[in-house]
Coordinates of C-alpha atoms in Angstrom, one line a residue:
Chain A
X1 CA 0.0 0.0 0.0
X2 CA 2.6 2.5 1.1
X3 CA 4.6 2.0 -2.0
X4 CA 1.8 2.4 -4.5
X5 CA 0.1 5.4 -2.8
X6 CA 2.3 8.4 -2.7
X7 CA 0.8 11.2 -0.5
X8 CA 2.1 14.3 -2.1
X9 CA 3.9 16.9 0.0
X10 CA 1.0 19.3 -0.1
X11 CA -1.2 17.0 1.8
X12 CA 0.0 17.1 5.3
X13 CA 0.5 20.8 5.8
X14 CA -3.0 21.4 4.5
X15 CA -4.5 19.2 7.2
X16 CA -4.0 22.0 9.7
X17 CA -2.8 25.0 7.8
X18 CA -4.9 27.2 5.6
X19 CA -4.9 26.5 1.9
X20 CA -3.1 29.9 1.5
X21 CA 0.0 27.7 1.3
X22 CA -1.3 26.6 -2.1
X23 CA 1.0 28.1 -4.6
X24 CA 1.4 25.8 -7.5
X25 CA -0.5 25.7 -10.7
X26 CA -2.4 22.6 -9.7
X27 CA -3.7 24.3 -6.7
X28 CA -4.6 27.4 -8.7
X29 CA -6.6 25.0 -10.8
X30 CA -8.4 23.7 -7.7
X31 CA -9.2 27.2 -6.6
X32 CA -10.4 28.3 -10.0
X33 CA -12.5 25.1 -10.3
X34 CA -14.3 26.0 -7.1
X35 CA -14.5 29.8 -7.1
X36 CA -15.4 30.0 -10.8
X37 CA -17.4 26.9 -11.3
X38 CA -18.9 25.9 -8.0
X39 CA -19.7 28.9 -5.9
X40 CA -23.2 30.3 -5.6
X41 CA -24.1 32.1 -8.8
X42 CA -26.4 35.0 -8.0
X43 CA -27.0 37.7 -10.5
X44 CA -25.2 40.6 -9.2
X45 CA -25.5 44.1 -10.6
X46 CA -22.4 43.4 -12.6
X47 CA -23.1 40.2 -14.3
X48 CA -20.7 37.9 -16.0
X49 CA -21.6 34.4 -16.8
X50 CA -19.1 32.4 -14.9
X51 CA -20.5 29.1 -15.9
X52 CA -19.9 29.7 -19.5
X53 CA -18.0 26.7 -21.0
X54 CA -16.0 29.0 -23.3
X55 CA -14.8 31.0 -20.4
X56 CA -13.6 27.9 -18.8
X57 CA -11.8 27.0 -21.9
X58 CA -10.2 30.4 -22.0
X59 CA -9.3 30.0 -18.4
X60 CA -7.5 26.7 -19.1
X61 CA -5.8 28.2 -22.1
X62 CA -4.6 31.1 -20.0
X63 CA -3.2 28.7 -17.4
X64 CA -1.5 26.7 -20.1
X65 CA -0.1 29.8 -21.6
X66 CA 1.6 30.9 -18.5
X67 CA 5.3 30.7 -18.9
X68 CA 6.0 27.9 -16.5
X69 CA 3.2 25.8 -17.8
X70 CA 4.3 26.3 -21.4
X71 CA 7.8 25.5 -20.6
X72 CA 6.9 22.5 -18.7
X73 CA 4.2 21.1 -20.9
X74 CA 5.0 22.4 -24.4
X75 CA 8.7 22.2 -24.5
X76 CA 9.9 19.8 -21.9
X77 CA 7.4 17.1 -21.6
X78 CA 8.4 15.1 -24.7
X79 CA 12.0 15.2 -23.6
X80 CA 11.0 13.7 -20.3
X81 CA 8.6 11.2 -21.9
X82 CA 10.6 7.9 -21.7
X83 CA 8.9 6.5 -24.8
X84 CA 9.8 9.5 -26.9
X85 CA 13.2 10.2 -25.6
X86 CA 14.1 6.5 -25.9
X87 CA 13.0 6.6 -29.4
X88 CA 14.9 9.6 -30.5
X89 CA 18.2 8.0 -31.3
X90 CA 16.4 5.3 -33.2
X91 CA 14.4 7.9 -35.0
X92 CA 17.4 9.7 -36.3
X93 CA 19.1 6.6 -37.5
X94 CA 15.9 5.4 -39.0
X95 CA 15.5 8.7 -40.7
X96 CA 18.9 8.5 -42.3
X97 CA 18.3 4.9 -43.3
X98 CA 15.0 5.7 -44.9
X99 CA 16.6 8.5 -46.9
X100 CA 19.2 6.2 -48.3
X101 CA 16.6 3.7 -49.3
X102 CA 14.5 6.3 -51.0
X103 CA 17.4 7.6 -52.8
X104 CA 18.2 4.2 -54.1
X105 CA 14.7 3.6 -55.1
X106 CA 14.5 6.9 -56.9
X107 CA 17.7 6.3 -58.6
X108 CA 16.5 3.0 -59.8
X109 CA 13.2 4.4 -60.9
X110 CA 14.5 7.4 -62.8
X111 CA 17.7 5.9 -63.9
X112 CA 19.5 8.9 -62.5
X113 CA 22.0 7.5 -60.1
X114 CA 23.2 10.8 -58.9
X115 CA 20.2 12.7 -57.7
X116 CA 20.8 15.7 -55.6
X117 CA 19.6 13.7 -52.7
X118 CA 23.0 12.4 -51.8
X119 CA 24.0 15.9 -50.8
X120 CA 20.9 16.2 -48.7
X121 CA 21.7 13.3 -46.5
X122 CA 23.3 15.2 -43.7
X123 CA 20.4 17.6 -43.6
X124 CA 18.2 14.7 -42.6
X125 CA 19.6 15.0 -39.1
X126 CA 19.1 18.7 -39.1
X127 CA 15.4 18.2 -39.8
X128 CA 15.0 16.7 -36.4
X129 CA 16.2 19.8 -34.7
X130 CA 14.6 22.1 -37.2
X131 CA 11.2 20.7 -36.4
X132 CA 11.6 21.4 -32.7
X133 CA 10.8 25.1 -32.8
X134 CA 7.6 24.2 -34.5
X135 CA 6.6 22.2 -31.5
X136 CA 7.6 25.0 -29.2
X137 CA 5.7 27.6 -31.1
X138 CA 2.4 26.3 -30.0
X139 CA 2.9 24.8 -26.6
X140 CA -0.7 25.5 -25.5
X141 CA -2.1 23.7 -28.5
X142 CA 0.2 20.8 -28.0
X143 CA -0.5 20.5 -24.3
X144 CA -4.2 20.6 -24.7
X145 CA -4.0 17.8 -27.2
X146 CA -2.0 15.7 -25.1
X147 CA -4.6 13.5 -23.5
X148 CA -5.8 12.5 -26.9
X149 CA -2.3 11.3 -27.8
X150 CA -2.7 8.8 -25.1
X151 CA -6.3 7.8 -25.1
X152 CA -7.7 8.3 -28.6
X153 CA -7.2 5.5 -31.0
X154 CA -5.0 6.4 -33.9
X155 CA -6.4 6.3 -37.4
X156 CA -5.7 2.9 -38.8
X157 CA -4.1 4.1 -42.0
X158 CA -0.8 2.5 -41.1
X159 CA 0.8 5.8 -40.6
X160 CA -0.1 7.6 -37.5
X161 CA 0.2 11.3 -37.9
X162 CA 1.8 11.6 -34.6
X163 CA 4.4 14.2 -34.0
X164 CA 7.0 11.7 -33.3
X165 CA 6.8 10.7 -36.9
X166 CA 6.9 14.0 -38.5
X167 CA 10.5 13.6 -39.4
X168 CA 9.6 10.6 -41.5
X169 CA 6.7 12.1 -43.4
X170 CA 8.5 13.6 -46.4
X171 CA 10.0 10.3 -47.4
X172 CA 6.7 8.5 -47.2
X173 CA 4.9 11.2 -49.2
X174 CA 7.1 12.0 -52.1
X175 CA 10.5 10.7 -51.3
X176 CA 12.1 14.0 -51.8
X177 CA 14.4 14.5 -48.8
X178 CA 15.0 18.2 -49.5
X179 CA 11.4 19.1 -49.1
X180 CA 11.5 18.8 -45.4
X181 CA 9.8 22.0 -44.6
X182 CA 9.2 22.3 -40.9
X183 CA 6.2 24.5 -41.3
X184 CA 4.3 22.4 -43.8
X185 CA 5.4 19.3 -42.0
X186 CA 4.0 20.0 -38.6
X187 CA 0.7 21.4 -39.7
X188 CA -0.9 18.4 -41.3
X189 CA 0.0 16.3 -38.3
X190 CA -1.6 18.8 -36.0
X191 CA -4.8 19.1 -37.9
X192 CA -5.1 15.5 -38.6
X193 CA -5.1 14.8 -34.9
X194 CA -8.5 13.6 -33.8
X195 CA -9.5 14.9 -30.5
X196 CA -11.5 17.1 -28.3
X197 CA -10.1 20.2 -29.7
X198 CA -11.3 19.6 -33.1
X199 CA -14.8 18.8 -31.8
X200 CA -15.2 21.6 -29.4
X201 CA -13.5 24.4 -31.2
X202 CA -13.4 23.7 -34.9
X203 CA -17.0 22.7 -35.1
X204 CA -18.6 26.1 -35.1
X205 CA -16.0 27.4 -37.5
X206 CA -16.5 24.6 -39.9
X207 CA -20.2 25.2 -39.8
X208 CA -19.5 28.7 -41.0
X209 CA -17.2 27.4 -43.5
X210 CA -19.9 25.2 -45.1
X211 CA -22.2 28.2 -45.4
X212 CA -20.2 30.8 -47.3
X213 CA -23.4 32.8 -47.9
X214 CA -23.5 33.8 -44.3
X215 CA -20.3 35.7 -44.7
X216 CA -20.9 37.2 -48.1
X217 CA -24.4 38.4 -47.5
X218 CA -23.3 39.9 -44.2
X219 CA -25.8 37.8 -42.3
X220 CA -24.3 37.6 -38.9
X221 CA -24.1 34.1 -37.9
X222 CA -24.4 33.3 -34.2
X223 CA -21.1 31.5 -34.1
X224 CA -18.2 33.0 -36.0
X225 CA -15.1 33.8 -34.1
X226 CA -14.5 31.5 -31.2
X227 CA -12.8 34.3 -29.3
X228 CA -15.8 36.5 -29.7
X229 CA -18.4 34.1 -28.7
X230 CA -18.0 33.9 -24.9
X231 CA -17.9 37.6 -24.5
X232 CA -20.9 38.2 -26.6
X233 CA -22.9 35.5 -24.9
X234 CA -22.0 36.7 -21.5
X235 CA -22.5 40.4 -22.0
X236 CA -25.8 39.6 -23.8
X237 CA -27.1 38.6 -20.4
X238 CA -29.0 41.6 -19.0
X239 CA -28.1 43.0 -15.7
X240 CA -30.7 42.0 -13.3
X241 CA -31.8 44.9 -11.1
X242 CA -34.8 44.7 -9.1
Chain B
X1 CA -14.9 56.0 -4.4
X2 CA -18.6 56.7 -3.9
X3 CA -19.2 54.8 -7.2
X4 CA -17.1 51.8 -6.2
X5 CA -19.1 48.7 -6.2
X6 CA -19.5 46.1 -3.4
X7 CA -18.0 42.7 -3.9
X8 CA -19.6 39.8 -2.1
X9 CA -17.5 36.8 -1.0
X10 CA -20.0 34.8 1.0
X11 CA -23.2 35.0 2.9
X12 CA -24.3 33.4 6.1
X13 CA -27.2 33.0 8.4
X14 CA -27.7 34.5 11.9
X15 CA -25.1 36.5 13.7
X16 CA -22.1 37.6 11.6
X17 CA -18.7 36.2 12.4
X18 CA -16.4 38.3 14.5
X19 CA -13.5 38.5 12.2
X20 CA -10.0 39.4 13.2
X21 CA -9.2 42.9 12.1
X22 CA -7.0 43.8 9.1
X23 CA -8.4 41.2 6.7
X24 CA -8.4 42.2 3.1
X25 CA -9.9 40.7 0.1
X26 CA -9.9 41.4 -3.6
X27 CA -7.7 44.3 -4.6
X28 CA -6.4 44.4 -1.0
X29 CA -9.6 46.2 0.1
X30 CA -10.6 45.7 3.7
X31 CA -13.2 43.1 4.5
X32 CA -16.5 44.2 5.9
X33 CA -19.7 42.5 7.0
X34 CA -23.2 43.7 6.0
X35 CA -26.1 42.5 8.0
X36 CA -29.7 42.4 6.9
X37 CA -32.8 40.3 7.3
X38 CA -31.2 37.8 9.6
X39 CA -28.4 37.2 7.1
X40 CA -25.0 38.6 6.7
X41 CA -22.7 39.0 3.8
X42 CA -18.9 39.4 3.8
X43 CA -18.0 42.1 1.3
X44 CA -15.4 44.7 0.4
X45 CA -15.6 47.8 -1.7
X46 CA -13.7 47.2 -4.9
X47 CA -12.4 49.7 -7.5
X48 CA -14.8 50.5 -10.2
X49 CA -12.0 50.5 -12.7
X50 CA -11.9 46.8 -12.6
X51 CA -15.5 46.0 -11.8
X52 CA -17.6 47.5 -14.5
X53 CA -19.2 44.9 -16.6
X54 CA -16.9 45.4 -19.6
X55 CA -13.7 45.8 -17.5
X56 CA -14.5 42.7 -15.5
X57 CA -15.2 40.7 -18.6
X58 CA -11.8 41.7 -19.9
X59 CA -10.1 41.2 -16.6
X60 CA -11.4 37.6 -16.3
X61 CA -9.4 36.8 -19.4
X62 CA -6.2 38.1 -17.8
X63 CA -4.6 35.1 -16.1
X64 CA -2.6 37.1 -13.6
X65 CA -5.5 39.1 -12.6
X66 CA -7.8 36.1 -12.5
X67 CA -5.4 34.1 -10.4
X68 CA -4.8 36.9 -8.0
X69 CA -8.4 37.7 -7.6
X70 CA -9.4 34.0 -7.3
X71 CA -6.9 33.5 -4.6
X72 CA -8.0 36.6 -2.8
X73 CA -11.6 35.5 -3.0
X74 CA -10.8 32.0 -1.9
X75 CA -8.7 33.3 1.0
X76 CA -11.5 35.4 2.3
X77 CA -14.0 32.5 2.0
X78 CA -11.5 30.2 3.6
X79 CA -11.0 32.6 6.5
X80 CA -14.7 32.9 7.0
X81 CA -14.9 29.1 7.1
X82 CA -12.7 29.1 10.2
X83 CA -15.2 31.2 12.1
X84 CA -18.6 30.3 10.8
X85 CA -20.4 28.5 8.0
X86 CA -20.3 30.6 4.9
X87 CA -22.2 30.0 1.7
X88 CA -19.5 30.9 -0.8
X89 CA -20.4 33.1 -3.8
X90 CA -18.9 32.5 -7.2
X91 CA -16.0 34.7 -8.2
X92 CA -16.9 38.3 -9.0
X93 CA -20.4 38.6 -7.5
X94 CA -20.6 42.4 -7.5
X95 CA -23.4 44.8 -6.5
X96 CA -23.5 48.5 -7.1
X97 CA -23.6 49.3 -3.4
X98 CA -24.3 47.9 0.0
X99 CA -28.0 48.5 -0.3
X100 CA -28.2 46.2 -3.3
X101 CA -26.4 43.6 -1.2
X102 CA -29.0 44.0 1.5
X103 CA -31.7 43.6 -1.1
X104 CA -30.1 40.4 -2.3
X105 CA -29.9 39.0 1.2
X106 CA -33.6 39.6 1.6
X107 CA -34.4 38.2 -1.8
X108 CA -32.2 35.1 -1.6
X109 CA -32.1 34.6 2.1
X110 CA -34.0 31.4 2.2
X111 CA -31.9 29.8 -0.5
X112 CA -28.7 30.9 1.2
X113 CA -29.8 29.8 4.6
X114 CA -30.6 26.4 3.1
X115 CA -27.1 26.1 1.8
X116 CA -25.6 27.2 5.1
X117 CA -27.7 24.5 7.0
X118 CA -26.5 21.8 4.6
X119 CA -22.9 22.9 5.1
X120 CA -22.9 23.3 8.8
X121 CA -20.6 20.9 10.5
X122 CA -19.1 19.7 7.2
X123 CA -16.0 20.4 5.2
X124 CA -15.2 19.6 1.7
X125 CA -12.2 17.5 0.8
X126 CA -10.8 16.9 -2.7
X127 CA -9.3 13.7 -3.9
X128 CA -7.3 13.7 -7.1
X129 CA -5.7 10.5 -8.4
X130 CA -3.2 10.2 -11.1
X131 CA -1.8 7.3 -13.0
X132 CA 1.9 7.4 -13.9
X133 CA 2.7 7.0 -17.6
X134 CA 5.9 5.2 -16.7
X135 CA 3.9 2.4 -15.2
X136 CA 1.9 1.9 -18.3
X137 CA 4.9 2.0 -20.7
X138 CA 7.6 0.2 -19.0
X139 CA 7.6 -3.2 -20.8
X140 CA 9.2 -1.9 -23.9
X141 CA 11.0 -4.5 -26.0
X142 CA 14.7 -4.3 -25.6
X143 CA 17.0 -3.3 -28.4
X144 CA 16.3 -0.8 -31.1
X145 CA 13.8 -1.2 -33.9
X146 CA 15.1 -3.1 -36.8
X147 CA 13.2 -1.0 -39.4
X148 CA 10.7 1.8 -39.7
X149 CA 7.8 -0.7 -39.8
X150 CA 9.1 -2.4 -36.7
X151 CA 9.4 0.9 -35.0
X152 CA 5.7 1.7 -35.8
X153 CA 4.7 -1.8 -34.7
X154 CA 6.4 -1.2 -31.4
X155 CA 4.8 2.2 -31.0
X156 CA 1.4 0.7 -31.6
X157 CA 2.0 -2.1 -29.2
X158 CA 3.0 0.4 -26.6
X159 CA -0.2 2.2 -27.2
X160 CA -2.2 -0.9 -26.8
X161 CA -0.6 -1.6 -23.5
X162 CA -1.3 1.9 -22.5
X163 CA -5.0 1.4 -23.3
X164 CA -5.1 -1.7 -21.1
X165 CA -3.5 0.2 -18.4
X166 CA -6.0 2.9 -18.8
X167 CA -8.9 0.7 -18.0
X168 CA -7.0 -0.7 -15.0
X169 CA -6.4 2.8 -13.8
X170 CA -10.1 3.7 -14.4
X171 CA -11.2 0.8 -12.2
X172 CA -8.7 1.8 -9.6
X173 CA -10.1 5.3 -9.7
X174 CA -13.7 4.0 -9.2
X175 CA -12.6 2.0 -6.2
X176 CA -10.9 5.0 -4.7
X177 CA -14.0 7.1 -5.3
X178 CA -16.2 4.5 -3.6
X179 CA -13.8 4.3 -0.7
X180 CA -13.8 8.1 -0.3
X181 CA -17.6 8.2 -0.5
X182 CA -18.0 5.8 2.4
X183 CA -17.7 8.4 5.1
X184 CA -18.9 11.3 3.1
X185 CA -22.3 12.9 3.4
X186 CA -22.2 13.8 -0.3
X187 CA -19.9 13.5 -3.2
X188 CA -19.2 15.2 -6.5
X189 CA -17.1 14.3 -9.5
X190 CA -15.4 17.2 -11.1
X191 CA -14.1 17.1 -14.6
X192 CA -10.6 15.7 -14.9
X193 CA -7.9 18.2 -15.5
X194 CA -5.8 17.8 -18.6
X195 CA -2.1 17.4 -18.1
X196 CA -1.8 20.9 -19.5
X197 CA -3.6 22.2 -16.5
X198 CA -2.0 20.0 -13.8
X199 CA 1.5 20.5 -15.1
X200 CA 2.1 16.8 -14.4
X201 CA 3.4 14.1 -16.7
X202 CA 1.0 11.6 -15.1
X203 CA -2.7 11.6 -16.0
X204 CA -5.5 12.5 -13.8
X205 CA -8.1 9.7 -13.4
X206 CA -10.1 11.0 -10.5
X207 CA -11.1 14.5 -9.4
X208 CA -13.7 14.0 -6.6
X209 CA -15.1 16.3 -3.9
X210 CA -16.4 14.8 -0.7
X211 CA -18.5 16.5 2.0
X212 CA -17.2 15.1 5.2
X213 CA -18.9 15.6 8.6
X214 CA -16.8 17.2 11.2
X215 CA -15.1 14.5 13.3
X216 CA -15.1 12.0 10.5
X217 CA -12.1 13.4 8.8
X218 CA -9.7 10.7 10.2
X219 CA -12.0 7.9 9.3
X220 CA -12.5 9.4 5.9
X221 CA -8.8 9.8 5.3
X222 CA -8.1 6.2 6.4
X223 CA -10.8 5.0 3.9
X224 CA -9.2 6.9 1.1
X225 CA -5.8 5.6 2.1
X226 CA -7.1 2.0 2.0
X227 CA -8.9 2.6 -1.3
X228 CA -5.8 4.0 -3.1
X229 CA -4.4 0.9 -4.6
X230 CA -3.8 0.2 -8.3
X231 CA -0.7 2.2 -8.7
X232 CA -2.5 5.5 -8.4
X233 CA -0.8 8.6 -7.0
X234 CA -3.4 10.1 -4.7
X235 CA -3.6 13.7 -3.7
X236 CA -5.9 15.1 -1.0
X237 CA -6.8 18.8 -0.9
X238 CA -8.7 20.5 1.8
X239 CA -10.4 21.3 4.0
X240 CA -12.4 23.5 1.7
X241 CA -15.5 25.5 2.3
X242 CA -17.9 23.2 0.5
X243 CA -18.0 25.1 -2.8
X244 CA -18.6 21.9 -4.7
X245 CA -21.9 21.2 -2.9
X246 CA -23.6 24.5 -3.4
X247 CA -25.8 23.1 -6.1
X248 CA -28.1 20.2 -5.2
X249 CA -28.3 18.0 -8.3
X250 CA -31.7 16.4 -7.7
X251 CA -33.7 19.3 -6.2
X252 CA -33.1 23.1 -6.2
X253 CA -31.6 24.4 -3.0
X254 CA -34.6 26.6 -2.3
X255 CA -36.8 25.4 0.4
X256 CA -40.2 26.8 1.4
X257 CA -39.9 30.1 3.1

């Protein structure tokens, strides 16, 4: 029992002390969860809808976007993930081997034994590092998606669009090693990711997308910009004065 | 200053608590108590610059402000909880002036008193349980992948193992919840926090709140201790003023006046 249950350090002091000792992000999440979501909601004179789901999403995004969270979750987590870090060495070797194979296949197919690819070989390793900034650029998006990486089944297309594989994608697509473009590379993987984010956030936008008339005729749809929605909804609530 | 609105932290029934002096709340403004209609409300006057409707809406999206304000709100409610049984308001419950607060106490007194009576003699405890990713991923095959296809196979196998481990962790979380519910007057299950929110590499599998009668804390804690098997990392938070139990799921909190 004692070896499987680890009572975390914050537990014992809280037994007697006030929760003012709560400093970390986790505890902030606990506090926000309660004071934003759970307290008594009475229409004050200044009324904001604190139960709005979008607001909670914003709240989470904000927490994620804080520097520490971003650093910890967006940049560092994959380095600390044993699966990923263990695979990195393999991946780079694999990358180089695949490039060689593709060059050979290309050479055989085109009859051109000298393709420019030979010169690109060293860059294959560079690609690994060049794709890193792409990951770092959107730590929040990455971090939010993370549960899906673990729990959602991957599409059974034999090539999971997981980020770990992004280094390999160019070879599998067109076999041109020099086309490893970090920007293009990371995007498809991100968008192809099935997950909550796509459902909760992309849905309204895609509805708009399927109805181009709404935009052209100036008909103001109810859901357009996700960022606009919560504010509009909440401020639409009239103040209740009696 | 005259236009500065009144921020309400919590309300209560009967005599107001005698608070130690010097307590401050949101925006470091001093804490006051308003009495009316057999109820009281803990309030402070807050700057109108932050608490107009538009400004507040904007402020709520400012993480630093939100965090500071949420902590200030929580600290006041928590302090009140040491002296009395408060019915905690949601963050940013703001009235134009004290008279409006008195009107609210009159209007909502019955409902608030009902909450106070349910809370009296209870505290809320939180139980969060996490499952470590290492535990689910350890049995990796030795050696490096012989080919890209082999690598992908291994990754998929690792994921399958993780899925099995997920259901094991889920069952363990359910058992832990049942154990924690044993000595609780009421329970709530909150949404699980994403790793992005917890800042942890392990995954949350239980986020429960338990309304525990005063005096039962040790038994409750022992039950949680016993229930926490299955490789879960268990974290207990509390005591909280029972924010999580403000709403009654089955019936509205209002009772006949």
